[in-house]
PDB file of C-alpha atoms and ligand atoms in Angstrom:
ATOM      1  CA  UNK A 106      -1.853 -15.885  17.751  1.00  0.00           C
ATOM      2  CA  UNK A 107      -0.792 -15.087  14.215  1.00  0.00           C
ATOM      3  CA  UNK A 108       2.941 -15.256  13.757  1.00  0.00           C
ATOM      4  CA  UNK A 109       3.839 -14.382  10.186  1.00  0.00           C
ATOM      5  CA  UNK A 110       7.528 -13.600  10.535  1.00  0.00           C
ATOM      6  CA  UNK A 111       9.430 -13.003   7.330  1.00  0.00           C
ATOM      7  CA  UNK A 112      12.858 -14.471   6.788  1.00  0.00           C
ATOM      8  CA  UNK A 113      14.938 -11.345   6.144  1.00  0.00           C
ATOM      9  CA  UNK A 114      17.506 -13.266   4.118  1.00  0.00           C
ATOM     10  CA  UNK A 115      14.945 -14.068   1.413  1.00  0.00           C
ATOM     11  CA  UNK A 116      15.228 -12.577  -2.080  1.00  0.00           C
ATOM     12  CA  UNK A 117      12.561  -9.935  -2.765  1.00  0.00           C
ATOM     13  CA  UNK A 118      10.468 -12.170  -5.050  1.00  0.00           C
ATOM     14  CA  UNK A 119      10.275 -14.873  -2.372  1.00  0.00           C
ATOM     15  CA  UNK A 120       9.504 -12.265   0.299  1.00  0.00           C
ATOM     16  CA  UNK A 121       6.643 -10.923  -1.827  1.00  0.00           C
ATOM     17  CA  UNK A 122       5.334 -14.449  -2.369  1.00  0.00           C
ATOM     18  CA  UNK A 123       5.369 -15.097   1.393  1.00  0.00           C
ATOM     19  CA  UNK A 124       3.672 -11.741   2.001  1.00  0.00           C
ATOM     20  CA  UNK A 125       0.878 -12.703  -0.408  1.00  0.00           C
ATOM     21  CA  UNK A 126       0.567 -16.138   1.221  1.00  0.00           C
ATOM     22  CA  UNK A 127       0.227 -14.535   4.665  1.00  0.00           C
ATOM     23  CA  UNK A 128      -2.271 -11.958   3.371  1.00  0.00           C
ATOM     24  CA  UNK A 129      -4.282 -14.721   1.723  1.00  0.00           C
ATOM     25  CA  UNK A 130      -4.365 -16.750   4.940  1.00  0.00           C
ATOM     26  CA  UNK A 131      -5.382 -13.723   7.045  1.00  0.00           C
ATOM     27  CA  UNK A 132      -8.111 -12.378   4.767  1.00  0.00           C
ATOM     28  CA  UNK A 133      -9.633 -15.529   3.272  1.00  0.00           C
ATOM     29  CA  UNK A 134     -13.280 -15.846   4.273  1.00  0.00           C
ATOM     30  CA  UNK A 135     -13.296 -12.558   6.231  1.00  0.00           C
ATOM     31  CA  UNK A 136     -15.916 -10.188   4.783  1.00  0.00           C
ATOM     32  CA  UNK A 137     -14.890  -7.102   6.776  1.00  0.00           C
ATOM     33  CA  UNK A 138     -12.730  -4.979   4.492  1.00  0.00           C
ATOM     34  CA  UNK A 139     -11.449  -2.707   7.265  1.00  0.00           C
ATOM     35  CA  UNK A 140     -10.202  -5.684   9.279  1.00  0.00           C
ATOM     36  CA  UNK A 141      -8.521  -7.067   6.172  1.00  0.00           C
ATOM     37  CA  UNK A 142      -6.836  -3.759   5.290  1.00  0.00           C
ATOM     38  CA  UNK A 143      -5.663  -3.362   8.901  1.00  0.00           C
ATOM     39  CA  UNK A 144      -4.062  -6.802   8.946  1.00  0.00           C
ATOM     40  CA  UNK A 145      -2.469  -6.339   5.527  1.00  0.00           C
ATOM     41  CA  UNK A 146      -1.027  -2.955   6.582  1.00  0.00           C
ATOM     42  CA  UNK A 147       0.542  -4.737   9.563  1.00  0.00           C
ATOM     43  CA  UNK A 148       1.906  -7.477   7.279  1.00  0.00           C
ATOM     44  CA  UNK A 149       3.416  -4.930   4.872  1.00  0.00           C
ATOM     45  CA  UNK A 150       5.135  -3.288   7.814  1.00  0.00           C
ATOM     46  CA  UNK A 151       6.497  -6.607   9.085  1.00  0.00           C
ATOM     47  CA  UNK A 152       7.579  -8.032   5.736  1.00  0.00           C
ATOM     48  CA  UNK A 153       9.082  -5.048   3.948  1.00  0.00           C
ATOM     49  CA  UNK A 154      12.210  -3.437   5.422  1.00  0.00           C
ATOM     50  CA  UNK A 155      12.984   0.276   5.369  1.00  0.00           C
ATOM     51  CA  UNK A 156       9.452   1.719   5.380  1.00  0.00           C
ATOM     52  CA  UNK A 157       8.110   4.708   7.299  1.00  0.00           C
ATOM     53  CA  UNK A 158       4.466   4.330   6.178  1.00  0.00           C
ATOM     54  CA  UNK A 159       2.406   1.423   4.853  1.00  0.00           C
ATOM     55  CA  UNK A 160      -1.321   1.380   4.319  1.00  0.00           C
ATOM     56  CA  UNK A 161      -4.424   2.097   2.308  1.00  0.00           C
ATOM     57  CA  UNK A 162      -6.424   4.959   0.876  1.00  0.00           C
ATOM     58  CA  UNK A 163      -9.959   4.021  -0.199  1.00  0.00           C
ATOM     59  CA  UNK A 164     -12.124   5.527  -2.919  1.00  0.00           C
ATOM     60  CA  UNK A 165     -14.991   7.094  -0.959  1.00  0.00           C
ATOM     61  CA  UNK A 166     -17.566   9.884  -1.321  1.00  0.00           C
ATOM     62  CA  UNK A 167     -16.087  13.395  -1.264  1.00  0.00           C
ATOM     63  CA  UNK A 168     -17.699  15.957   1.041  1.00  0.00           C
ATOM     64  CA  UNK A 169     -18.508  18.149  -1.949  1.00  0.00           C
ATOM     65  CA  UNK A 170     -19.829  15.331  -4.150  1.00  0.00           C
ATOM     66  CA  UNK A 171     -18.071  12.866  -6.398  1.00  0.00           C
ATOM     67  CA  UNK A 172     -15.345  10.642  -5.052  1.00  0.00           C
ATOM     68  CA  UNK A 173     -11.838  11.017  -3.680  1.00  0.00           C
ATOM     69  CA  UNK A 174      -9.295   9.006  -1.710  1.00  0.00           C
ATOM     70  CA  UNK A 175      -9.914   8.750   2.024  1.00  0.00           C
ATOM     71  CA  UNK A 176      -7.377   7.456   4.533  1.00  0.00           C
ATOM     72  CA  UNK A 177      -7.720   3.783   5.461  1.00  0.00           C
ATOM     73  CA  UNK A 178      -5.889   1.450   7.833  1.00  0.00           C
ATOM     74  CA  UNK A 179      -2.142   2.048   7.988  1.00  0.00           C
ATOM     75  CA  UNK A 180       1.047   1.797  10.029  1.00  0.00           C
ATOM     76  CA  UNK A 181       3.134   4.959  10.405  1.00  0.00           C
ATOM     77  CA  UNK A 182       2.669   8.592  11.343  1.00  0.00           C
ATOM     78  CA  UNK A 183      -0.758  10.258  11.131  1.00  0.00           C
ATOM     79  CA  UNK A 184      -1.445  11.119   7.493  1.00  0.00           C
ATOM     80  CA  UNK A 185      -3.542  13.487   5.402  1.00  0.00           C
ATOM     81  CA  UNK A 186      -7.125  12.257   5.361  1.00  0.00           C
ATOM     82  CA  UNK A 187      -8.504  13.200   1.937  1.00  0.00           C
ATOM     83  CA  UNK A 188      -6.696  13.249  -1.420  1.00  0.00           C
ATOM     84  CA  UNK A 189      -8.466  14.261  -4.660  1.00  0.00           C
ATOM     85  CA  UNK A 190      -7.942  12.077  -7.755  1.00  0.00           C
ATOM     86  CA  UNK A 191      -4.981  13.364  -9.716  1.00  0.00           C
ATOM     87  CA  UNK A 192      -3.311  14.983  -6.696  1.00  0.00           C
ATOM     88  CA  UNK A 193      -0.067  13.660  -5.255  1.00  0.00           C
ATOM     89  CA  UNK A 194       1.314  10.187  -5.842  1.00  0.00           C
ATOM     90  CA  UNK A 195      -1.761   8.425  -4.459  1.00  0.00           C
ATOM     91  CA  UNK A 196      -4.139  10.574  -6.481  1.00  0.00           C
ATOM     92  CA  UNK A 197      -2.060   9.921  -9.612  1.00  0.00           C
ATOM     93  CA  UNK A 198      -2.351   6.150  -9.063  1.00  0.00           C
ATOM     94  CA  UNK A 199      -6.096   6.359  -8.416  1.00  0.00           C
ATOM     95  CA  UNK A 200      -6.732   8.717 -11.316  1.00  0.00           C
ATOM     96  CA  UNK A 201      -4.706   6.779 -13.891  1.00  0.00           C
ATOM     97  CA  UNK A 202      -5.222   3.256 -12.562  1.00  0.00           C
ATOM     98  CA  UNK A 203      -1.453   2.796 -12.932  1.00  0.00           C
ATOM     99  CA  UNK A 204       1.204   1.913 -10.355  1.00  0.00           C
ATOM    100  CA  UNK A 205       3.362   4.898  -9.374  1.00  0.00           C
ATOM    101  CA  UNK A 206       6.990   4.081  -8.578  1.00  0.00           C
ATOM    102  CA  UNK A 207       8.657   7.278  -7.351  1.00  0.00           C
ATOM    103  CA  UNK A 208      12.397   7.161  -6.699  1.00  0.00           C
ATOM    104  CA  UNK A 209      12.535  10.737  -5.374  1.00  0.00           C
ATOM    105  CA  UNK A 210       9.338  12.177  -3.947  1.00  0.00           C
ATOM    106  CA  UNK A 211      10.813  15.702  -4.017  1.00  0.00           C
ATOM    107  CA  UNK A 212      10.948  15.463  -7.819  1.00  0.00           C
ATOM    108  CA  UNK A 213       7.290  14.342  -8.135  1.00  0.00           C
ATOM    109  CA  UNK A 214       5.034  17.302  -8.977  1.00  0.00           C
ATOM    110  CA  UNK A 215       2.370  17.708  -6.309  1.00  0.00           C
ATOM    111  CA  UNK A 216       3.755  15.094  -3.940  1.00  0.00           C
ATOM    112  CA  UNK A 217       1.935  15.334  -0.606  1.00  0.00           C
ATOM    113  CA  UNK A 218       4.381  15.137   2.288  1.00  0.00           C
ATOM    114  CA  UNK A 219       2.560  13.412   5.147  1.00  0.00           C
ATOM    115  CA  UNK A 220       5.864  12.533   6.807  1.00  0.00           C
ATOM    116  CA  UNK A 221       8.873  14.746   6.072  1.00  0.00           C
ATOM    117  CA  UNK A 222      11.083  11.655   6.357  1.00  0.00           C
ATOM    118  CA  UNK A 223       9.643  10.102   3.170  1.00  0.00           C
ATOM    119  CA  UNK A 224      12.087  10.030   0.256  1.00  0.00           C
ATOM    120  CA  UNK A 225      10.622   7.411  -2.096  1.00  0.00           C
ATOM    121  CA  UNK A 226       7.167   5.950  -2.596  1.00  0.00           C
ATOM    122  CA  UNK A 227       5.292   3.075  -4.270  1.00  0.00           C
ATOM    123  CA  UNK A 228       1.541   3.347  -4.829  1.00  0.00           C
ATOM    124  CA  UNK A 229      -0.436   0.475  -6.376  1.00  0.00           C
ATOM    125  CA  UNK A 230      -4.119   0.713  -7.266  1.00  0.00           C
ATOM    126  CA  UNK A 231      -6.508  -2.007  -6.115  1.00  0.00           C
ATOM    127  CA  UNK A 232      -9.113  -2.596  -8.844  1.00  0.00           C
ATOM    128  CA  UNK A 233     -12.431  -4.396  -8.705  1.00  0.00           C
ATOM    129  CA  UNK A 234     -14.103  -5.116 -12.046  1.00  0.00           C
ATOM    130  CA  UNK A 235     -11.743  -2.641 -13.680  1.00  0.00           C
ATOM    131  CA  UNK A 236     -12.450   0.218 -11.276  1.00  0.00           C
ATOM    132  CA  UNK A 237     -10.019   1.548  -8.682  1.00  0.00           C
ATOM    133  CA  UNK A 238     -11.479   0.949  -5.205  1.00  0.00           C
ATOM    134  CA  UNK A 239      -8.365   1.735  -3.132  1.00  0.00           C
ATOM    135  CA  UNK A 240      -4.612   2.207  -3.342  1.00  0.00           C
ATOM    136  CA  UNK A 241      -1.820   0.558  -1.383  1.00  0.00           C
ATOM    137  CA  UNK A 242       0.728   3.217  -0.386  1.00  0.00           C
ATOM    138  CA  UNK A 243       4.285   2.458   0.760  1.00  0.00           C
ATOM    139  CA  UNK A 244       6.729   5.188   1.822  1.00  0.00           C
ATOM    140  CA  UNK A 245      10.422   4.829   2.590  1.00  0.00           C
ATOM    141  CA  UNK A 246      12.960   7.170   4.180  1.00  0.00           C
ATOM    142  CA  UNK A 247      15.525   5.903   1.621  1.00  0.00           C
ATOM    143  CA  UNK A 248      15.745   7.296  -1.914  1.00  0.00           C
ATOM    144  CA  UNK A 249      14.886   4.770  -4.658  1.00  0.00           C
ATOM    145  CA  UNK A 250      13.879   2.150  -2.073  1.00  0.00           C
ATOM    146  CA  UNK A 251      11.364   0.444  -4.396  1.00  0.00           C
ATOM    147  CA  UNK A 252      12.115  -1.590  -7.534  1.00  0.00           C
ATOM    148  CA  UNK A 253       9.987  -2.840 -10.441  1.00  0.00           C
ATOM    149  CA  UNK A 254      10.100  -6.195  -8.663  1.00  0.00           C
ATOM    150  CA  UNK A 255       8.568  -4.607  -5.561  1.00  0.00           C
ATOM    151  CA  UNK A 256       5.890  -3.067  -7.770  1.00  0.00           C
ATOM    152  CA  UNK A 257       5.052  -6.473  -9.276  1.00  0.00           C
ATOM    153  CA  UNK A 258       4.864  -8.033  -5.809  1.00  0.00           C
ATOM    154  CA  UNK A 259       2.501  -5.367  -4.483  1.00  0.00           C
ATOM    155  CA  UNK A 260       0.422  -5.580  -7.676  1.00  0.00           C
ATOM    156  CA  UNK A 261      -0.035  -9.308  -6.967  1.00  0.00           C
ATOM    157  CA  UNK A 262      -1.131  -8.416  -3.437  1.00  0.00           C
ATOM    158  CA  UNK A 263      -3.574  -5.825  -4.808  1.00  0.00           C
ATOM    159  CA  UNK A 264      -5.085  -8.440  -7.133  1.00  0.00           C
ATOM    160  CA  UNK A 265      -5.514 -10.831  -4.216  1.00  0.00           C
ATOM    161  CA  UNK A 266      -7.287  -8.157  -2.159  1.00  0.00           C
ATOM    162  CA  UNK A 267      -9.572  -6.883  -4.917  1.00  0.00           C
ATOM    163  CA  UNK A 268     -12.720  -8.507  -3.537  1.00  0.00           C
ATOM    164  CA  UNK A 269     -11.609  -8.686   0.103  1.00  0.00           C
ATOM    165  CA  UNK A 270     -11.474  -5.009   1.046  1.00  0.00           C
TER     166      UNK A 270
HETATM  167  N1  SME B 588       2.671  11.013  -0.294  1.00  0.00           N
HETATM  168  C1  SME B 588       1.318  10.682  -0.675  1.00  0.00           C
HETATM  169  C2  SME B 588       0.338  11.062   0.415  1.00  0.00           C
HETATM  170  C3  SME B 588       0.054   9.964   1.365  1.00  0.00           C
HETATM  171  S1  SME B 588       1.262   9.758   2.511  1.00  0.00           S
HETATM  172  O1  SME B 588       2.498   9.390   1.851  1.00  0.00           O
HETATM  173  C4  SME B 588       0.830   8.605   3.599  1.00  0.00           C
HETATM  174  C5  SME B 588       0.952  11.371  -1.964  1.00  0.00           C
HETATM  175  O2  SME B 588       1.712  12.193  -2.476  1.00  0.00           O
HETATM  176  O3  SME B 588      -0.115  11.079  -2.477  1.00  0.00           O
END
């Protein structure tokens, strides 16, 4: 049994460090990227309070050629399956290669509402050899739930996962 229980009294930086430690322990030596994304989605859900969606979109072939984001392992309500680069918060992160920290999703042009409860969002690209291979997407029902510190913590997680998903 894996029992990675976060201490909810921890400061965010320490919580992020423990999240990365748990993700490292769970994914080290496991070559199956889907299994690793599934376990990390579960860890994100357990470690980070006040979320309504946590998971991955992967860069994958589009039906009409080229590439787009395709839904990966997650925790939360069923979500839209395919997102073109440049569309929505996830597509903006994948298209630019930059973290998207959105305090108010209603003010983000083109935001894709998979769950009407979402009010703020953090999307961090996962890059391998400089290319975006996936994004980590976190949604919260609270406005401005995510800080720059959260972004840095999830960026560290993305770096850890780069060659494990
Ligand atoms: N809100 C995202 C879509 C994915 S769901 O939040 C799970 C977006 O605008 O890209």
